[in-house]
N, C-alpha and C. Protein backbone atom coordinates (compact mmCIF):
# COMPACT_ATOMS: atom_id res chain seq x y z
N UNK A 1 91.71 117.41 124.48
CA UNK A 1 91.60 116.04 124.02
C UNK A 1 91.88 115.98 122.52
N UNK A 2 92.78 115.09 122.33
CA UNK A 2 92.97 115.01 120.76
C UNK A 2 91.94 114.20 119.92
N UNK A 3 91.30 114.60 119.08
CA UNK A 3 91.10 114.06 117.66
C UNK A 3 91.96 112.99 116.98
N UNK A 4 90.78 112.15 116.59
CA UNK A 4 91.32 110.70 115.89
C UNK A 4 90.72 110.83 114.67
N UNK A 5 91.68 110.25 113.22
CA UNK A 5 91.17 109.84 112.24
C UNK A 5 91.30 108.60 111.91
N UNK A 6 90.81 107.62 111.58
CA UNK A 6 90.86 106.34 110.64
C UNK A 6 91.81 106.22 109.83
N UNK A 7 92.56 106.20 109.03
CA UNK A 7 92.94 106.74 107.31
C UNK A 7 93.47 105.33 106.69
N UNK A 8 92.08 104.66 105.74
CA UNK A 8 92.99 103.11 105.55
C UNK A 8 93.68 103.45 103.92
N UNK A 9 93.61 104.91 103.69
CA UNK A 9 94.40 104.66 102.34
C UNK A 9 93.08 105.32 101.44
N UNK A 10 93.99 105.70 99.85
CA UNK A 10 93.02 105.82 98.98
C UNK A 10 91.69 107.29 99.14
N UNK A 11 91.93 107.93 100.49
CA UNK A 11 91.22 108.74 100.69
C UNK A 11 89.82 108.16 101.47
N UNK A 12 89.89 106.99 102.07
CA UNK A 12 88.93 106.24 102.79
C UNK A 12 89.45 106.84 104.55
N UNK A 13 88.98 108.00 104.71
CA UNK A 13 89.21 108.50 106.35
C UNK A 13 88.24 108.98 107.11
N UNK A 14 88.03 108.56 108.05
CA UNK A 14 87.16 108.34 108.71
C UNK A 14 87.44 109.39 110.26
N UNK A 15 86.59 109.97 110.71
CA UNK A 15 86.53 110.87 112.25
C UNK A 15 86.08 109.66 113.45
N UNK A 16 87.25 110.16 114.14
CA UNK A 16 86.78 108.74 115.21
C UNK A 16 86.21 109.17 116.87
N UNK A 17 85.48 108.64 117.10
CA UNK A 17 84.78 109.17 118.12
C UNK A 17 85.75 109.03 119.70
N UNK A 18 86.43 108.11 119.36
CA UNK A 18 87.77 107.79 120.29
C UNK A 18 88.50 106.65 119.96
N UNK A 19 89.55 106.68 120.48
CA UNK A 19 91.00 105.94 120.81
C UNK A 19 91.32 105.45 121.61
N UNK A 20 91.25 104.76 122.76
CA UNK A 20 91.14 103.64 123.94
C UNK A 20 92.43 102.39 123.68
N UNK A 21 92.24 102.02 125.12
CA UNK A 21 92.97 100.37 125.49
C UNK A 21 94.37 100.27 124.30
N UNK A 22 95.46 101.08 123.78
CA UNK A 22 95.79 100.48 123.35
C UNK A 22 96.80 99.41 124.30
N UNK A 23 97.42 98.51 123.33
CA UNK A 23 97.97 97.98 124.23
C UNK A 23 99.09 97.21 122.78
N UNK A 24 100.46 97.72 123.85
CA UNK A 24 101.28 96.93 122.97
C UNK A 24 102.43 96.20 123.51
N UNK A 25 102.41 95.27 123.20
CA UNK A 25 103.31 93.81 123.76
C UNK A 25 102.42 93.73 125.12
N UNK A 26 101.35 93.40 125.18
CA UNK A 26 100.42 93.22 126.52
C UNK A 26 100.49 93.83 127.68
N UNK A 27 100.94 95.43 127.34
CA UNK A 27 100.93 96.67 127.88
C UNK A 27 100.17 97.49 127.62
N UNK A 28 98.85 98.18 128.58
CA UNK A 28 98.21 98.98 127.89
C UNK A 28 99.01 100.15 128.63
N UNK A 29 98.93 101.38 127.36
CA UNK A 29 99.58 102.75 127.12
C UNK A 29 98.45 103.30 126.56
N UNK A 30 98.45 104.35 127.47
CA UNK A 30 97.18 106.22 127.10
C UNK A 30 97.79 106.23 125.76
N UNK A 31 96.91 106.82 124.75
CA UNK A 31 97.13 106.90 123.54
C UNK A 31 98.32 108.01 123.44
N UNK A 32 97.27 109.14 123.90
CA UNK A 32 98.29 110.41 123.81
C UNK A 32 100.07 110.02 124.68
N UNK A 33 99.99 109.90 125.40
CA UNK A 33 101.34 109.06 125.91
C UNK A 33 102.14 108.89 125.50
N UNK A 34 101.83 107.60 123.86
CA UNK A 34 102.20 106.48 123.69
C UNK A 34 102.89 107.74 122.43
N UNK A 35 102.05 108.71 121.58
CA UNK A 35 101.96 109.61 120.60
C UNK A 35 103.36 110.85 120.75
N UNK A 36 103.26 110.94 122.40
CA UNK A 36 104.38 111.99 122.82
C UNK A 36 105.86 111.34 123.69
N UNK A 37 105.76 109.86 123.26
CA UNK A 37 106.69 109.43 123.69
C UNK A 37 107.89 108.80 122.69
N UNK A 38 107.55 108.97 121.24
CA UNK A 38 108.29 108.68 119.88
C UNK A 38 108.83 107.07 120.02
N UNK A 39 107.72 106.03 120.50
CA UNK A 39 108.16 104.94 120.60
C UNK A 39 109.11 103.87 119.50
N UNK A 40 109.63 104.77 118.26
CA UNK A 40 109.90 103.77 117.28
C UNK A 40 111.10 102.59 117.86
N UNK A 41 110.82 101.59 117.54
CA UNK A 41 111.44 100.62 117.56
C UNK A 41 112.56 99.79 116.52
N UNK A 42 113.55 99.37 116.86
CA UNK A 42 113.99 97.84 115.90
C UNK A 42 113.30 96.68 115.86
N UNK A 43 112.52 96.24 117.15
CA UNK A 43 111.63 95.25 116.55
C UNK A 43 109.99 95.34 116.57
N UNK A 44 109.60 94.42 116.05
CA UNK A 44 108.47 95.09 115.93
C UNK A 44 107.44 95.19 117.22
N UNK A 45 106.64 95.97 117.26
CA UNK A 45 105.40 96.49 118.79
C UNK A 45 104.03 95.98 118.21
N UNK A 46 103.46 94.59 118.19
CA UNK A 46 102.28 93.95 118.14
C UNK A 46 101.37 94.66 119.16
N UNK A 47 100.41 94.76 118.83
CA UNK A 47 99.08 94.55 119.92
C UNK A 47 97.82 94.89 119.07
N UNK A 48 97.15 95.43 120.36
CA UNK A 48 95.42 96.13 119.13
C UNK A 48 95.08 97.57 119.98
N UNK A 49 94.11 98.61 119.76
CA UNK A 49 93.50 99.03 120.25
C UNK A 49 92.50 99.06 119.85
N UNK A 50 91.69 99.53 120.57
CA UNK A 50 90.08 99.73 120.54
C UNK A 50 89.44 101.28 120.18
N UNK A 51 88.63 101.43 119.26
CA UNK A 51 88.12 102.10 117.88
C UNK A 51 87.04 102.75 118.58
N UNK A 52 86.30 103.67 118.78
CA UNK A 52 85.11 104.10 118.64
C UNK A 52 84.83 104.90 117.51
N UNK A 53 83.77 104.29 116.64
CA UNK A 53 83.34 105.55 115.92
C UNK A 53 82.24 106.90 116.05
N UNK A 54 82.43 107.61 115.15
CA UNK A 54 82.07 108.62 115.34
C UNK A 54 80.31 108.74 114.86
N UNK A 55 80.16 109.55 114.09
CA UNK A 55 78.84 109.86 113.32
C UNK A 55 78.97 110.08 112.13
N UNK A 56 79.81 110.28 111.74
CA UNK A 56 80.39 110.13 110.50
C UNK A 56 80.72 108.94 109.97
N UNK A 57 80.47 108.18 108.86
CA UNK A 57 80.89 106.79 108.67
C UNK A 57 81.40 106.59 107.48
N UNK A 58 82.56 106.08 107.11
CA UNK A 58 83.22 105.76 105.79
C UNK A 58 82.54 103.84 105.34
N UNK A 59 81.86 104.36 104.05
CA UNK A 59 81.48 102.84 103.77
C UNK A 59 82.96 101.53 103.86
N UNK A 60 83.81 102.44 103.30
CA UNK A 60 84.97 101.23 103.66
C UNK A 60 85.37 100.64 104.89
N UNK A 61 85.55 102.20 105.84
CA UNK A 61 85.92 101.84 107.52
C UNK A 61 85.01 100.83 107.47
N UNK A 62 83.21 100.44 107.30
CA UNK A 62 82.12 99.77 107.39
C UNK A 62 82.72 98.38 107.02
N UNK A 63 82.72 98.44 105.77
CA UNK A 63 83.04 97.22 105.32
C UNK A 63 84.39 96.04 105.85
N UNK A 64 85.01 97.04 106.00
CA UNK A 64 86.52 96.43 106.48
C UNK A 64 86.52 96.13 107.94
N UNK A 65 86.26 96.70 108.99
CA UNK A 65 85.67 95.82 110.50
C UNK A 65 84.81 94.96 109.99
N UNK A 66 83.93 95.15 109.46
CA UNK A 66 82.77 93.73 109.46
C UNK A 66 83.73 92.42 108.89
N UNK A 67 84.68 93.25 108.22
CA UNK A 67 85.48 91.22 107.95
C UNK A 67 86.55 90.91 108.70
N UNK A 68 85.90 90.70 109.88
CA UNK A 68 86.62 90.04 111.38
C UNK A 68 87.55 88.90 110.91
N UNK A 69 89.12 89.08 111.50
CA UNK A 69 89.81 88.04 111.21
C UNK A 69 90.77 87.88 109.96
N UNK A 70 89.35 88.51 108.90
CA UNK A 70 89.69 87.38 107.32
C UNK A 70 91.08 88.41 107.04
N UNK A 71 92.18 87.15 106.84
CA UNK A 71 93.03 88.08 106.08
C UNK A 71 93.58 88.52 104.99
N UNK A 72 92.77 88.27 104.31
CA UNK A 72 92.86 89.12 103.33
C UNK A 72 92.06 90.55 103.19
N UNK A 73 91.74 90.93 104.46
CA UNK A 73 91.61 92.14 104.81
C UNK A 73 92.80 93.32 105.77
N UNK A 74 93.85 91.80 105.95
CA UNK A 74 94.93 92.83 106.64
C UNK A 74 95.83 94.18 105.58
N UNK A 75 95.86 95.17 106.21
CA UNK A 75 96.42 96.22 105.77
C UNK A 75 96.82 96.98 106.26
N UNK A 76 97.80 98.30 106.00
CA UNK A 76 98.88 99.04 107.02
C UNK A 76 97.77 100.28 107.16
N UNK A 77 97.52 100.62 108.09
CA UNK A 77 95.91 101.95 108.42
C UNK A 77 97.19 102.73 109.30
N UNK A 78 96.49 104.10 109.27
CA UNK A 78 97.21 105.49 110.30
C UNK A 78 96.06 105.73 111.14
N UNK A 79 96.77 106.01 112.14
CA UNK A 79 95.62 107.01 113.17
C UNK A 79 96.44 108.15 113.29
N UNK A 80 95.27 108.95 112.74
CA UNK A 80 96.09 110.69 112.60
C UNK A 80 95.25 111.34 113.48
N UNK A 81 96.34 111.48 114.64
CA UNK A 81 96.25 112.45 115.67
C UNK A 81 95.90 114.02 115.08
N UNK A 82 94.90 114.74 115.08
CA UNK A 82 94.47 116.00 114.77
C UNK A 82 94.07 115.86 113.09
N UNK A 83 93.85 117.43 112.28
CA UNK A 83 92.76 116.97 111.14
C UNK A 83 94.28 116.38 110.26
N UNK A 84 93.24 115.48 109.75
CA UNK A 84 94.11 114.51 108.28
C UNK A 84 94.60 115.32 107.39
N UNK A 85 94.52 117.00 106.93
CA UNK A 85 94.79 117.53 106.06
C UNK A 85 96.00 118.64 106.58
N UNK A 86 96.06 118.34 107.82
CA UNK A 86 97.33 119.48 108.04
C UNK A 86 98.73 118.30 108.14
N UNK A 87 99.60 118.62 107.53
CA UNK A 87 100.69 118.17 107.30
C UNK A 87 101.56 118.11 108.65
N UNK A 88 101.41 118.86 109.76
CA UNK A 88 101.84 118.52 111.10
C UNK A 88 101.10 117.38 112.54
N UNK A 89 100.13 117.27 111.69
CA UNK A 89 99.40 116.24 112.28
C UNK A 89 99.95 114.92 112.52
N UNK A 90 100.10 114.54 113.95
CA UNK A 90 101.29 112.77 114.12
C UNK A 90 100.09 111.82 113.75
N UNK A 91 100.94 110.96 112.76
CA UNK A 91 100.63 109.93 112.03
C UNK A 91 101.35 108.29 112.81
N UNK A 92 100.24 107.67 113.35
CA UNK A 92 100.55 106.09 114.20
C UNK A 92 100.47 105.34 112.87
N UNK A 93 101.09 104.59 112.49
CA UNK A 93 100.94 103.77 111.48
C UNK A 93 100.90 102.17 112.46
N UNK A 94 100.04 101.57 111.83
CA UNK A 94 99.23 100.27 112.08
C UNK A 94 99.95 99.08 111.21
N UNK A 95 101.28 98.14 111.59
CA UNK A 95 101.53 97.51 110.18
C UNK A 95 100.15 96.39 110.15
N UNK A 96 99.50 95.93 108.96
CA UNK A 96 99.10 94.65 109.16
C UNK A 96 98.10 94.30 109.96
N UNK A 97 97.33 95.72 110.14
CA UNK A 97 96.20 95.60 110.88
C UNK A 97 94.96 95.18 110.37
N UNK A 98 94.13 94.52 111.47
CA UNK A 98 92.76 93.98 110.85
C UNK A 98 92.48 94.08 112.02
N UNK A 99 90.55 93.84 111.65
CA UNK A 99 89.66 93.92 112.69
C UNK A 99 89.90 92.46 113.76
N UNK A 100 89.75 92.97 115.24
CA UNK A 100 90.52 91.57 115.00
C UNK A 100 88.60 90.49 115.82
N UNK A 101 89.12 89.63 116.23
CA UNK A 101 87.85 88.61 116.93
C UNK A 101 86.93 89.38 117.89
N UNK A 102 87.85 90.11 118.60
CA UNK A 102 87.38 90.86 119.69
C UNK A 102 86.65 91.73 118.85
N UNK A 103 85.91 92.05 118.21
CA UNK A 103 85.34 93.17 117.60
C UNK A 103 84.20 93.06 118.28
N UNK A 104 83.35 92.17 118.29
CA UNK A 104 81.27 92.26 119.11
C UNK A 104 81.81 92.20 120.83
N UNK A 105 82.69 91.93 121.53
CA UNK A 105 83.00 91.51 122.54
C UNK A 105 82.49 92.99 123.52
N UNK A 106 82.83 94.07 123.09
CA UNK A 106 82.17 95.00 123.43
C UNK A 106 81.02 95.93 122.75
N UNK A 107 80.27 95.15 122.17
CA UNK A 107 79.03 95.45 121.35
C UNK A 107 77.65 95.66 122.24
N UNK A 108 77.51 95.31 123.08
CA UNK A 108 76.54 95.48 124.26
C UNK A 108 77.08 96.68 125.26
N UNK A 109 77.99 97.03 125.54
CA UNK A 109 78.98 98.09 126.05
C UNK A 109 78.83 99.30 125.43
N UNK A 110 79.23 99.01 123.63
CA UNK A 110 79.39 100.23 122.97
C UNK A 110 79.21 99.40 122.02
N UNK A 111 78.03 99.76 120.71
CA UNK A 111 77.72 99.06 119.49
C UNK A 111 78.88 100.00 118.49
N UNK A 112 79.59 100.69 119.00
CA UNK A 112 80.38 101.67 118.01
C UNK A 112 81.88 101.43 117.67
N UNK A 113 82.11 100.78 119.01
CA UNK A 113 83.45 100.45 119.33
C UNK A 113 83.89 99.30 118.92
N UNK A 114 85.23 98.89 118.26
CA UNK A 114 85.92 97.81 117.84
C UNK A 114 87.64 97.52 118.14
N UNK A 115 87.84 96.78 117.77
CA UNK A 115 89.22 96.73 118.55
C UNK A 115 89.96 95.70 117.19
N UNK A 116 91.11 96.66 116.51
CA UNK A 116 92.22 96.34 115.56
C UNK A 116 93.13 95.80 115.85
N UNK A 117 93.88 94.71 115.40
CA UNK A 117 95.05 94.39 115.75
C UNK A 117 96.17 94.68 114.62
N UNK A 118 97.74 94.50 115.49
CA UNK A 118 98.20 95.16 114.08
C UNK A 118 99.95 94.34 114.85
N UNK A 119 100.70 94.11 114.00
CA UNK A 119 101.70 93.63 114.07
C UNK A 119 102.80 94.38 114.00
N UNK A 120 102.63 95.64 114.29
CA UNK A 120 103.98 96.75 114.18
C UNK A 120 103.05 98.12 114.30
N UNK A 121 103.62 98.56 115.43
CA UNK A 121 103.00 100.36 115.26
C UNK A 121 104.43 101.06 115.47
N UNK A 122 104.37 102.30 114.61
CA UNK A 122 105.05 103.10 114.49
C UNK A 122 104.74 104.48 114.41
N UNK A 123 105.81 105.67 114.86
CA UNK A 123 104.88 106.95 114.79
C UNK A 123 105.85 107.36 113.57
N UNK A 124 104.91 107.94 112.56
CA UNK A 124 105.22 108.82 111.20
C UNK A 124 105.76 110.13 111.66
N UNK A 125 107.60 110.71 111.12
CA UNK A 125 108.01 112.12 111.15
C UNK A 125 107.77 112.71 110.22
């Protein structure tokens, strides 16, 4: 099973407890799948997936889900498949992602879990 990191930048990275539902253009795709299938595109691949965190907690990851929606919290985040510090590690880049509404929707389910939306994913060579 692969390892998830957060990484919104700045050295704000976060260990993620899992990677779930993504879903893009209202397709859900297995993460790993989606990771070994080099989906880059010409236009852009909208959707969200859904976040679990770990035990580990970055005050920013914190801060930045809790501002559901607001956009002036949108920003381009990676999910780095394996550790953040090895340079062969595949990098999902998130364009324009934010926490999105759906964030409490599974809060009774899993108080850990959240779900990002993002207006372009791409995998980093």
């Amino acid at each position: 099973m692969t390892t998830y990191h957060l990484d919104l930048g700045d050295g704000r990275t976060e260990a993620l407890g899992g990677v779930t539902k993504l879903t893009v253009i209202n397709n859900e795709l297995d993460i790993d799948a989606f990771l070994d299938s080099d989906p880059n595109a010409p236009v852009p691949l909208w959707g969200n997936v859904l976040l679990t965190r770990g035990d580990s907690r970055n005050e920013a990851t914190t801060a930045w889900v809790e501002e559901v929606e607001n956009t002036d919290t949108h920003q381009d985040v990676v999910l780095i498949a394996g550790d953040p510090a090895h340079p062969t590690s595949r990098r999902i880049r998130l364009t324009d992602a934010w926490a999105s509404a759906s964030y409490h929707l599974d809060e009774d389910e899993d108080p850990d879990a959240f779900l990002i939306s993002f207006t372009d994913i791409t995998i980093d060579k």
